[in-house]
XYZ file of C-alpha atoms in Angstrom:
702
model
C 102.105 136.528 138.596
C 105.235 137.933 136.911
C 107.238 140.246 138.745
C 107.893 142.073 135.355
C 105.014 144.447 134.222
C 105.249 146.784 131.531
C 103.724 150.412 131.595
C 99.978 150.619 130.101
C 101.220 152.603 127.199
C 100.536 152.095 123.622
C 103.154 151.866 120.963
C 104.146 154.894 119.024
C 101.950 156.008 116.014
C 101.256 154.695 113.589
C 100.661 151.313 115.030
C 101.224 147.617 113.794
C 97.504 146.799 113.117
C 97.139 150.408 111.153
C 100.377 149.462 109.293
C 99.013 146.079 107.965
C 96.038 147.250 107.108
C 97.515 149.658 104.993
C 99.484 147.198 103.358
C 96.543 144.870 102.871
C 94.797 147.801 101.279
C 97.496 147.881 98.408
C 97.222 144.203 97.555
C 96.169 144.432 93.522
C 94.504 140.767 93.886
C 92.179 138.960 96.003
C 93.816 137.076 98.862
C 91.095 134.765 99.613
C 91.043 133.821 95.807
C 94.694 133.013 95.716
C 94.464 131.056 98.881
C 91.397 128.938 97.536
C 93.784 128.062 94.427
C 96.722 127.360 95.713
C 95.085 125.150 98.956
C 91.673 124.474 97.891
C 88.479 125.478 99.604
C 88.416 121.707 101.351
C 91.756 122.493 102.691
C 90.682 125.997 104.179
C 87.730 124.827 105.354
C 89.418 121.819 107.201
C 92.057 124.055 108.467
C 89.654 126.083 110.326
C 87.538 122.921 111.948
C 90.974 121.558 113.117
C 91.947 124.975 114.766
C 88.689 124.816 116.691
C 89.596 121.666 118.027
C 93.191 121.918 119.179
C 93.703 125.658 119.513
C 92.459 125.645 122.931
C 93.277 122.195 123.997
C 95.889 122.193 126.918
C 97.897 119.142 125.447
C 98.270 121.505 122.220
C 99.093 124.269 124.352
C 102.251 126.483 122.834
C 102.492 129.709 125.445
C 105.314 127.456 127.154
C 107.239 125.927 124.384
C 110.083 128.685 124.159
C 110.732 128.347 128.288
C 111.152 124.584 128.626
C 114.215 122.553 128.615
C 114.555 119.060 126.645
C 112.861 116.920 129.603
C 109.882 119.245 129.824
C 109.576 119.439 126.127
C 109.717 115.733 125.588
C 107.359 115.014 128.225
C 104.948 117.684 126.767
C 105.254 116.185 123.183
C 104.601 112.662 124.392
C 101.759 114.033 126.130
C 100.646 116.034 122.932
C 101.053 112.683 120.659
C 98.839 110.791 123.051
C 95.988 113.434 122.890
C 96.294 113.753 119.252
C 95.742 110.283 118.721
C 92.889 109.838 121.078
C 91.335 112.971 119.614
C 91.522 111.605 116.133
C 89.955 108.306 117.031
C 87.512 110.082 118.655
C 86.683 112.503 115.896
C 87.391 109.702 113.416
C 89.371 111.944 111.457
C 90.662 111.167 107.757
C 94.346 110.849 106.997
C 94.091 114.631 105.787
C 92.406 115.665 108.824
C 95.099 114.008 111.062
C 97.990 115.477 109.046
C 96.696 119.118 109.167
C 96.370 119.062 112.981
C 99.770 117.930 112.986
C 101.023 120.637 111.027
C 99.154 123.159 112.780
C 100.766 121.990 116.191
C 103.945 122.035 114.535
C 106.032 120.062 117.128
C 107.858 117.137 116.601
C 106.988 114.025 118.499
C 107.961 110.625 119.514
C 105.354 109.219 117.262
C 106.104 110.974 113.998
C 108.262 108.241 112.508
C 105.446 105.770 113.579
C 103.463 107.722 110.826
C 106.101 108.905 108.588
C 108.267 105.941 107.929
C 107.150 102.783 109.731
C 103.671 102.594 108.625
C 104.648 103.664 105.236
C 107.232 100.950 104.887
C 104.806 98.422 106.020
C 102.330 99.461 103.493
C 104.759 99.630 100.650
C 106.911 96.618 101.143
C 104.699 94.236 103.337
C 102.765 91.023 102.224
C 98.805 91.120 103.120
C 99.824 88.364 106.073
C 102.071 90.898 107.234
C 99.450 94.027 107.038
C 97.657 91.650 109.131
C 100.251 91.276 111.903
C 102.014 94.631 111.911
C 99.874 97.288 110.014
C 96.661 96.915 111.492
C 97.585 96.874 114.890
C 100.256 99.795 114.104
C 97.215 102.060 112.731
C 95.619 101.450 116.225
C 98.799 102.160 117.982
C 99.183 98.871 119.775
C 101.979 99.029 117.696
C 104.193 101.990 118.081
C 107.092 101.690 115.595
C 110.241 103.610 114.126
C 112.574 102.963 111.093
C 115.949 101.870 112.199
C 118.376 102.420 109.211
C 120.875 104.714 110.142
C 123.794 103.278 111.807
C 126.511 105.317 114.118
C 129.085 104.578 111.299
C 126.762 104.419 108.327
C 124.282 107.349 107.034
C 123.834 107.840 103.379
C 125.408 104.689 102.364
C 122.581 102.312 102.678
C 124.882 99.371 100.916
C 127.270 99.665 103.707
C 125.058 99.288 106.579
C 126.559 96.329 108.863
C 123.628 94.762 111.007
C 123.058 91.337 109.989
C 119.841 89.059 109.546
C 121.457 85.657 109.287
C 118.397 82.714 108.126
C 118.247 79.581 109.981
C 116.110 77.075 108.273
C 116.190 74.628 111.187
C 114.153 77.143 113.398
C 112.939 79.385 110.429
C 114.042 82.235 112.148
C 116.515 85.140 111.436
C 119.162 86.028 113.861
C 119.671 89.804 113.850
C 123.079 91.038 115.103
C 125.211 93.991 115.721
C 128.811 92.737 114.565
C 130.653 96.129 115.438
C 130.345 99.259 117.392
C 129.970 101.262 113.929
C 126.812 98.884 113.277
C 124.737 100.377 116.151
C 121.690 101.946 114.963
C 121.798 105.512 115.545
C 119.671 108.861 114.987
C 116.527 106.805 115.126
C 113.553 109.157 115.671
C 110.967 107.434 118.291
C 113.169 104.666 119.208
C 114.787 106.222 122.603
C 111.847 105.805 124.625
C 108.474 105.429 122.850
C 108.554 102.659 120.152
C 107.657 99.087 120.864
C 108.925 97.825 117.323
C 111.077 98.678 114.620
C 111.896 98.272 110.724
C 115.285 97.082 110.951
C 117.414 97.628 107.794
C 119.829 94.819 108.037
C 122.128 92.577 105.484
C 120.146 89.236 104.530
C 122.310 86.697 104.678
C 121.139 83.287 103.853
C 123.004 79.836 102.944
C 126.375 81.757 103.598
C 125.539 84.402 100.692
C 124.992 88.360 102.050
C 122.310 89.629 99.632
C 122.306 93.150 100.984
C 119.964 95.437 103.047
C 116.647 94.210 103.565
C 113.560 95.785 105.780
C 112.550 93.510 108.735
C 109.566 94.251 111.339
C 110.779 93.436 115.009
C 109.351 93.908 118.525
C 111.841 95.731 120.469
C 110.257 96.154 123.828
C 107.837 94.337 125.963
C 104.105 94.938 124.894
C 103.263 94.287 128.610
C 105.652 96.662 130.379
C 107.548 98.497 127.664
C 110.959 96.823 128.830
C 113.449 95.903 126.287
C 113.513 92.394 124.957
C 116.161 90.327 125.740
C 119.238 90.363 122.980
C 118.122 94.314 122.340
C 119.420 96.965 124.040
C 118.389 100.649 123.233
C 117.987 104.102 124.476
C 118.065 107.969 123.636
C 121.024 109.645 122.049
C 121.050 112.677 124.050
C 120.553 116.453 123.220
C 120.553 118.005 119.900
C 121.048 121.020 117.790
C 116.988 121.027 117.511
C 114.237 118.355 117.011
C 114.543 117.595 121.110
C 110.901 116.718 121.145
C 111.609 113.659 119.417
C 113.622 110.406 121.341
C 116.196 110.099 118.766
C 117.517 106.325 119.538
C 120.286 104.109 119.418
C 120.097 100.277 119.244
C 122.038 97.074 119.150
C 121.023 93.500 118.807
C 122.831 90.355 120.366
C 122.234 87.356 118.613
C 118.328 88.271 118.685
C 116.153 85.899 116.740
C 112.931 87.037 114.935
C 110.550 84.644 113.126
C 110.689 84.543 109.153
C 107.664 86.729 108.963
C 109.604 89.477 110.141
C 111.278 90.098 106.744
C 109.061 92.373 104.608
C 108.354 90.538 101.626
C 106.187 91.737 99.088
C 108.905 91.911 96.612
C 111.788 89.463 98.200
C 111.371 86.645 100.622
C 112.961 83.702 101.886
C 111.898 79.918 100.871
C 111.324 78.204 104.476
C 113.180 75.362 105.287
C 115.601 75.772 102.121
C 116.625 79.176 102.907
C 116.244 79.987 99.026
C 116.255 83.500 98.195
C 113.376 84.987 95.929
C 114.821 87.847 94.187
C 112.637 90.846 93.462
C 111.301 91.953 89.951
C 113.065 95.206 90.267
C 116.001 96.044 92.590
C 114.910 99.516 93.025
C 111.381 98.686 94.352
C 112.187 99.052 98.006
C 113.025 102.443 97.336
C 109.328 103.497 97.748
C 109.328 104.708 100.642
C 112.527 106.923 100.574
C 110.882 108.339 97.178
C 107.841 108.886 99.167
C 109.641 110.992 102.160
C 112.067 112.654 99.744
C 109.043 113.866 97.623
C 106.914 114.874 100.733
C 110.285 116.838 102.033
C 109.689 119.308 98.822
C 106.416 120.118 100.363
C 107.760 120.574 103.892
C 110.151 123.064 102.484
C 107.327 124.792 101.019
C 105.829 125.211 104.609
C 109.008 125.989 106.008
C 109.752 128.996 103.299
C 105.992 130.158 103.720
C 106.384 130.141 107.681
C 109.695 132.060 107.886
C 108.959 134.285 105.428
C 105.612 135.301 106.451
C 106.873 136.208 109.697
C 109.515 138.127 108.154
C 107.598 139.947 105.838
C 104.820 141.003 108.046
C 107.316 142.235 110.961
C 109.360 144.176 108.399
C 106.044 145.933 107.034
C 105.587 147.208 110.667
C 109.085 147.770 111.650
C 110.501 151.292 110.805
C 114.012 152.363 110.916
C 115.606 155.852 110.019
C 114.333 158.247 107.549
C 114.988 157.775 103.904
C 115.959 161.175 102.933
C 115.272 160.565 99.103
C 111.833 159.662 100.083
C 110.740 160.537 103.290
C 107.372 159.074 104.846
C 105.164 161.777 106.396
C 101.955 160.916 108.450
C 100.250 164.332 108.264
C 102.980 167.053 108.661
C 104.903 164.457 110.511
C 108.014 162.538 109.104
C 108.065 159.294 110.125
C 110.932 156.233 109.787
C 110.774 154.457 106.620
C 109.170 150.615 106.958
C 112.125 148.401 106.781
C 110.384 146.632 103.859
C 110.434 149.764 101.460
C 114.232 149.429 101.624
C 115.625 147.760 98.103
C 118.148 145.202 100.274
C 115.445 144.018 102.527
C 113.277 143.254 99.572
C 116.381 141.335 97.671
C 116.339 139.297 100.907
C 112.964 138.328 101.282
C 110.996 138.745 98.268
C 112.859 136.052 96.492
C 112.087 133.854 99.467
C 108.360 134.589 98.950
C 108.689 133.638 95.234
C 110.788 130.633 96.525
C 107.722 129.017 98.566
C 105.606 129.385 95.931
C 107.935 127.708 93.257
C 108.074 124.730 95.987
C 104.326 124.585 96.013
C 103.796 123.634 92.323
C 106.832 121.263 92.274
C 105.889 119.328 95.486
C 102.249 118.835 93.586
C 104.039 117.527 90.638
C 106.420 115.474 92.742
C 103.403 113.797 94.415
C 101.394 113.267 91.711
C 104.367 111.384 89.788
C 105.047 109.290 92.813
C 101.385 108.060 93.002
C 101.381 107.410 89.288
C 104.645 105.552 89.174
C 103.358 103.244 92.256
C 100.031 102.689 90.071
C 102.409 101.775 87.225
C 104.487 99.656 89.183
C 101.597 97.708 90.271
C 100.952 96.687 86.659
C 104.538 95.678 85.914
C 105.524 99.124 84.600
C 108.769 100.478 85.961
C 109.269 103.065 83.429
C 108.971 106.232 85.601
C 110.930 104.829 88.473
C 114.542 105.770 87.791
C 113.147 109.285 86.944
C 111.240 110.023 89.905
C 113.923 108.492 91.975
C 116.591 110.744 90.393
C 114.367 113.863 90.500
C 113.037 113.499 94.240
C 116.913 112.938 95.249
C 117.823 116.449 93.319
C 114.705 118.208 94.812
C 115.308 117.196 98.309
C 118.419 118.090 98.222
C 117.965 121.467 96.871
C 114.651 122.589 98.269
C 115.944 121.791 101.789
C 118.973 123.499 101.385
C 117.118 126.690 99.991
C 114.319 126.272 103.090
C 117.167 125.983 105.604
C 119.280 129.039 104.241
C 116.024 130.936 103.817
C 114.523 130.602 107.408
C 118.270 131.777 108.454
C 117.953 134.585 106.148
C 114.207 135.714 107.830
C 115.757 135.455 111.015
C 118.405 137.963 110.343
C 116.206 139.919 108.427
C 114.383 140.821 111.548
C 117.185 142.345 113.039
C 118.031 141.946 116.822
C 114.812 140.849 117.472
C 114.926 138.015 115.124
C 117.352 136.603 117.879
C 114.604 136.080 120.314
C 113.011 132.937 120.717
C 109.802 135.033 120.516
C 110.063 135.603 116.986
C 109.455 131.847 116.074
C 112.673 131.605 114.302
C 115.445 130.237 116.069
C 113.335 127.063 117.085
C 111.912 126.783 113.663
C 115.487 126.683 112.231
C 116.514 123.991 114.717
C 113.804 121.848 114.051
C 114.262 122.111 110.536
C 117.792 121.884 110.435
C 118.006 118.045 110.242
C 116.059 118.168 106.864
C 119.211 118.872 104.835
C 120.726 115.458 106.480
C 118.296 112.966 106.885
C 116.945 110.857 103.983
C 120.205 111.611 102.394
C 122.698 113.798 103.152
C 122.345 116.771 100.429
C 125.544 116.871 99.089
C 125.925 112.848 98.639
C 122.076 112.144 97.330
C 122.813 114.403 94.074
C 125.072 111.640 92.833
C 121.703 109.577 92.393
C 120.208 112.475 90.467
C 123.697 112.703 88.383
C 124.017 109.269 87.386
C 120.274 109.460 85.893
C 121.423 112.544 83.969
C 124.370 111.198 82.574
C 123.022 107.840 81.452
C 119.971 109.699 79.953
C 122.407 112.098 77.913
C 124.442 109.036 76.698
C 121.329 107.203 75.400
C 120.340 110.420 73.646
C 123.544 110.822 71.976
C 123.442 106.994 70.945
C 119.672 107.072 69.920
C 120.600 110.381 67.714
C 123.817 108.795 66.035
C 121.641 105.709 65.291
C 119.928 107.534 62.229
C 116.350 106.240 63.858
C 115.809 109.265 66.201
C 112.864 111.433 65.895
C 112.076 114.568 68.451
C 108.371 113.765 68.332
C 109.592 110.245 70.277
C 110.648 112.412 73.518
C 108.125 112.215 76.163
C 110.147 112.946 79.222
C 111.147 116.424 80.063
C 114.452 115.801 81.001
C 115.427 114.158 77.411
C 113.721 117.127 75.683
C 115.851 119.974 77.266
C 119.259 117.517 76.470
C 118.040 117.089 73.079
C 117.600 120.925 72.637
C 120.628 121.706 73.673
C 122.022 118.997 71.183
C 120.643 120.546 68.617
C 122.044 123.820 68.956
C 124.942 124.013 71.671
C 126.112 127.347 70.692
C 122.402 128.668 71.394
C 122.603 132.518 72.825
C 119.892 134.574 74.312
C 117.902 137.078 71.910
C 117.058 139.780 74.704
C 118.221 143.078 73.924
C 116.100 144.817 77.037
C 115.390 144.134 80.749
C 111.900 143.659 79.762
C 112.465 140.614 77.259
C 113.789 138.656 80.296
C 110.184 138.616 81.735
C 109.586 136.091 78.766
C 109.207 132.570 80.045
C 110.534 130.900 76.948
C 113.917 132.748 77.466
C 113.839 131.868 81.144
C 113.539 128.074 80.412
C 116.113 128.173 77.598
C 118.627 129.751 79.987
C 118.173 127.000 82.708
C 117.774 124.098 80.242
C 120.662 125.445 78.061
C 122.985 125.419 81.336
C 121.530 122.359 82.999
C 122.519 120.301 79.617
C 126.027 122.189 79.081
C 126.674 120.734 82.527
C 125.878 117.643 81.685
C 127.506 117.579 78.525
C 130.664 118.569 80.030
C 130.857 116.303 82.497
C 130.019 113.405 80.622
C 132.874 114.428 78.520
C 135.031 114.479 81.568
C 134.479 110.947 82.936
C 134.293 109.292 79.193
C 136.931 111.003 77.233
C 139.193 112.751 79.717
C 138.670 109.323 81.834
C 138.405 111.479 85.026
C 137.507 109.795 88.238
C 134.019 110.236 89.853
C 135.773 111.547 92.932
C 137.233 114.175 91.274
C 133.761 115.381 89.749
C 131.842 115.562 92.820
C 131.540 119.192 93.018
C 130.528 119.127 89.459
C 128.020 116.443 89.730
C 126.387 117.650 92.732
C 126.020 121.331 90.765
C 124.837 119.624 87.559
C 121.918 118.208 90.067
C 121.540 121.836 91.293
C 121.131 123.021 87.596
C 118.546 120.218 86.687
C 116.252 120.561 89.634
C 116.112 124.351 89.362
C 114.973 123.880 85.668
C 112.377 121.656 87.173
C 111.101 124.242 89.793
C 111.210 126.980 87.165
C 109.382 125.209 84.502
C 106.570 123.590 86.799
C 105.958 127.410 88.128
C 105.638 128.847 84.788
C 103.398 125.550 84.095
C 101.397 126.014 87.309
C 100.614 129.549 86.624
C 99.528 128.684 82.776
C 97.286 126.018 84.102
C 98.856 123.214 81.935
C 100.689 121.319 84.654
C 99.164 117.802 84.945
C 96.814 116.929 87.466
C 95.872 113.895 89.425
C 92.868 112.001 88.357
C 89.599 113.875 89.304
C 91.450 116.954 90.345
C 90.400 120.101 88.538
C 92.081 123.308 89.765
C 90.253 126.664 89.620
C 90.918 129.514 87.220
C 92.702 132.315 88.341
C 91.984 135.845 87.754
C 93.949 138.027 85.672
C 94.803 139.981 88.797
C 96.023 136.905 90.512
C 97.741 135.363 87.753
C 99.786 138.708 87.235
C 101.020 138.563 90.791
C 102.000 134.862 90.289
C 103.639 135.767 87.205
C 105.482 138.103 88.945
C 106.867 136.005 91.472
C 107.622 133.344 88.894
C 109.853 136.007 87.042
C 111.596 136.773 90.269
C 112.442 133.532 91.110
C 113.826 132.848 87.556
C 116.023 135.647 87.144
C 117.017 136.064 90.981
C 118.623 132.272 90.576
C 120.750 133.636 87.619
C 121.413 136.849 88.870
C 122.852 135.593 92.465
C 124.982 132.826 90.797
C 125.578 133.727 87.072
C 128.768 131.978 86.498
C 127.259 128.643 85.129
C 124.920 130.263 83.077
C 127.920 132.584 81.473
C 130.134 129.466 80.908
C 127.295 127.656 78.878
C 127.396 130.550 76.638
C 124.019 131.089 76.535
C 123.958 134.459 78.074
C 126.794 137.003 78.641
C 127.414 139.688 81.071
C 125.226 142.591 79.622
C 122.327 140.153 79.902
C 123.418 139.665 83.375
C 123.329 143.389 83.716
C 119.932 143.696 82.530
C 118.397 140.874 84.985
C 119.572 142.885 87.745
C 117.670 145.788 86.323
C 114.656 144.040 85.757
C 114.724 142.127 89.310
C 114.931 145.832 91.062
C 111.837 147.434 88.766
C 109.899 144.080 89.315
C 110.543 143.838 93.243
C 109.846 147.872 93.807
C 106.830 148.208 91.352
C 105.114 145.286 91.346
C 105.772 143.092 94.291
C 106.363 145.245 96.698
C 102.997 146.741 96.938
C 101.602 142.886 97.093
C 104.138 141.706 99.678
C 101.866 141.194 102.703
C 98.893 139.780 100.354
C 101.225 137.331 99.049
C 102.073 136.022 102.389
C 98.846 136.333 103.822
C 97.673 134.072 101.011
C 99.659 131.185 102.453
C 96.792 131.258 105.082
C 98.949 130.544 108.106
C 97.077 131.292 111.343
C 98.483 132.880 114.202
C 98.643 129.742 116.333
C 100.951 127.806 113.678
C 103.216 131.005 113.432
C 103.519 131.136 117.215
C 105.269 134.564 116.899
C 105.284 137.748 118.261
C 106.890 139.364 115.438
C 104.399 137.564 112.581
C 100.830 138.293 114.327
C 98.295 138.870 111.560
C 97.033 141.932 113.738
C 100.335 143.633 113.583
C 100.530 144.169 117.476
C 104.027 143.175 117.540
C 105.556 144.808 120.472
C 102.238 144.230 122.695
C 102.835 140.159 122.120
C 106.535 140.577 122.465
C 106.587 142.359 125.670
C 103.483 139.825 127.096
C 105.841 136.879 126.164
C 108.628 138.594 128.196
C 106.451 138.631 131.373
C 106.082 134.807 131.417
C 109.601 134.086 131.631
C 110.176 131.931 134.487
C 113.159 134.112 135.435
C 110.640 137.305 135.723
C 108.209 135.291 138.148
C 110.504 136.580 141.168
C 111.927 140.041 141.692
C 114.913 139.230 143.472
C 116.893 135.851 141.301
C 117.336 132.805 143.399
C 121.069 132.724 144.270
C 121.107 136.382 145.146
C 122.454 135.562 148.592
C 124.915 133.440 147.740
C 126.372 134.891 144.646
C 125.638 138.584 144.437
C 124.941 139.815 147.995
C 128.587 138.892 148.960
C 130.432 141.243 146.667
C 127.592 144.162 146.502
C 126.389 144.253 150.036
C 128.678 141.997 152.327
C 127.771 143.900 155.441
C 124.201 143.476 154.995
C 123.638 147.323 155.092
C 120.223 148.300 154.340
C 119.190 150.206 151.283
C 118.542 153.442 152.509
C 121.911 153.699 154.160
C 123.413 152.744 150.909
C 121.608 155.438 149.146
C 122.456 157.848 151.589
C 126.388 156.916 151.067
C 126.037 157.472 146.974
């Protein structure tokens, strides 16, 4: 029993539950309708089903999460992953059910990369024979794998990895070897302690020729007692800023032999005996898993944004601070403090994050649709979408994860001092989300891939227009469409003369498209005409990728609300009511205008807008937030439909009982389980009571 006992007193009036009820009464649309539109009835029903199964299961308990050290948390995560797999097998869950349960539990674990990278790589790059040998046991968790690409000396530069896999025709084996310290595999999730197999990216060498990085599926630990196999050394890399429930590991090889079947050979292979290398039909075919993960990260950015801003918005509606002398709040005759959410600065901090979460929702759906469409096309030999999907997934991964990481921290700060408490849920969330900006390509480096695609597209378009055989009707790719519009009129000016006109989506799209195309044109000119080096242009290239991807986000948001976004085969999206559509349009407008108002420089230099337009946008934004979004703020975050179990936050509770939950959590702190701290006799008493005088005597002296 805790030695810390709070008095049995209610919070001061008004109470949090009443405040949130009042907020919800102001909502102008149906929260259930919007949740159903965003997530689908099937998803919502599945979430309820999963929640009923996992919420009271001891292995999925979250009550001790904020009090545990790394060793305890890893042990709990290992238990959690085991229980999750066993439950899935017993209940015969679908992949969607498993994923939803995993999201609700919301704790990275040692089996995460087995599902997230190891098996998807086997699916996309393995042959039927390899699926039988590796994938089917992996689906049963007889094989538990990881994805060993990153090395201690090489991360984003995959082409620079140094681990070698040399083919020996006389034994029909590959010899995997770590030739340098910098070639040690590092940061590999699940490798430290859990995995018994790894997909290892290594340089394929045959007949004396280096063919660059290829994927090999290799055993690394004994299937009998989990000890490391001869020729393999591996372990955990130690504590990290976050993600400490995952055993990120290191590994190196000493002339380690594996059979030829270890080379994942769906697209490229080695002929037995001769060692002849069979070239893949397209050099980028092996990008499949990487594109899938990067596209998925856009969806995870949405979840991160939505979770953080749900906590911060609900708490800001409950937390009261000072009295606004210009607009004092009254309860009866009593003047009460102003809800923090009523302050325009708090709105400017939080409401764009709500809008960003909705924006990422639509773009994540579109990226996954394009990914699966591209996979289908490639199966029939059509690679026309590959470059665009790869470039867009790279740029969007960079942009959306950067947005999410910054926004989680902004939400933490927006909760004031209590945001610094682990009980808010935000510090641990930030720690565990932070790796997203680095893994699957550093956010500054991978934008070069987006840039290369944009510059090539621009050069090709200029050449086609110069040929005299070009027609705008031939353009089906949105990338080329906005570049072509710019080339038609590079001096286009914004026609808006009032703040209200900036709510016109066509003006918003024109501003983003003109700015992005202008930046691409300037960079191509600098590279091709001025002969500037690629390295000297890296800042501009990064900014061009951001501009292109912000256009994608704005465009998909607008199309999604209109109902004009393409859908996967067999998928129908319900119609939005006018009230829900109006609330979504308000967010779409805010998302588009806020980005311009926050960083107007590139829009100004493109020539499409001028300083007075930026001033007009500021007025439009403030009116939008105060008059339209403020009454709907709590309803908009409620529509994300994130249960308290998932949030695990005292501040973000649906019922508004913030202070009751906060103090209850404090009683569970291990330090509070005794009234007198361990160590008092050794470290405090020698100073305060060196002679062992009884308390009453000391009080008498005082």
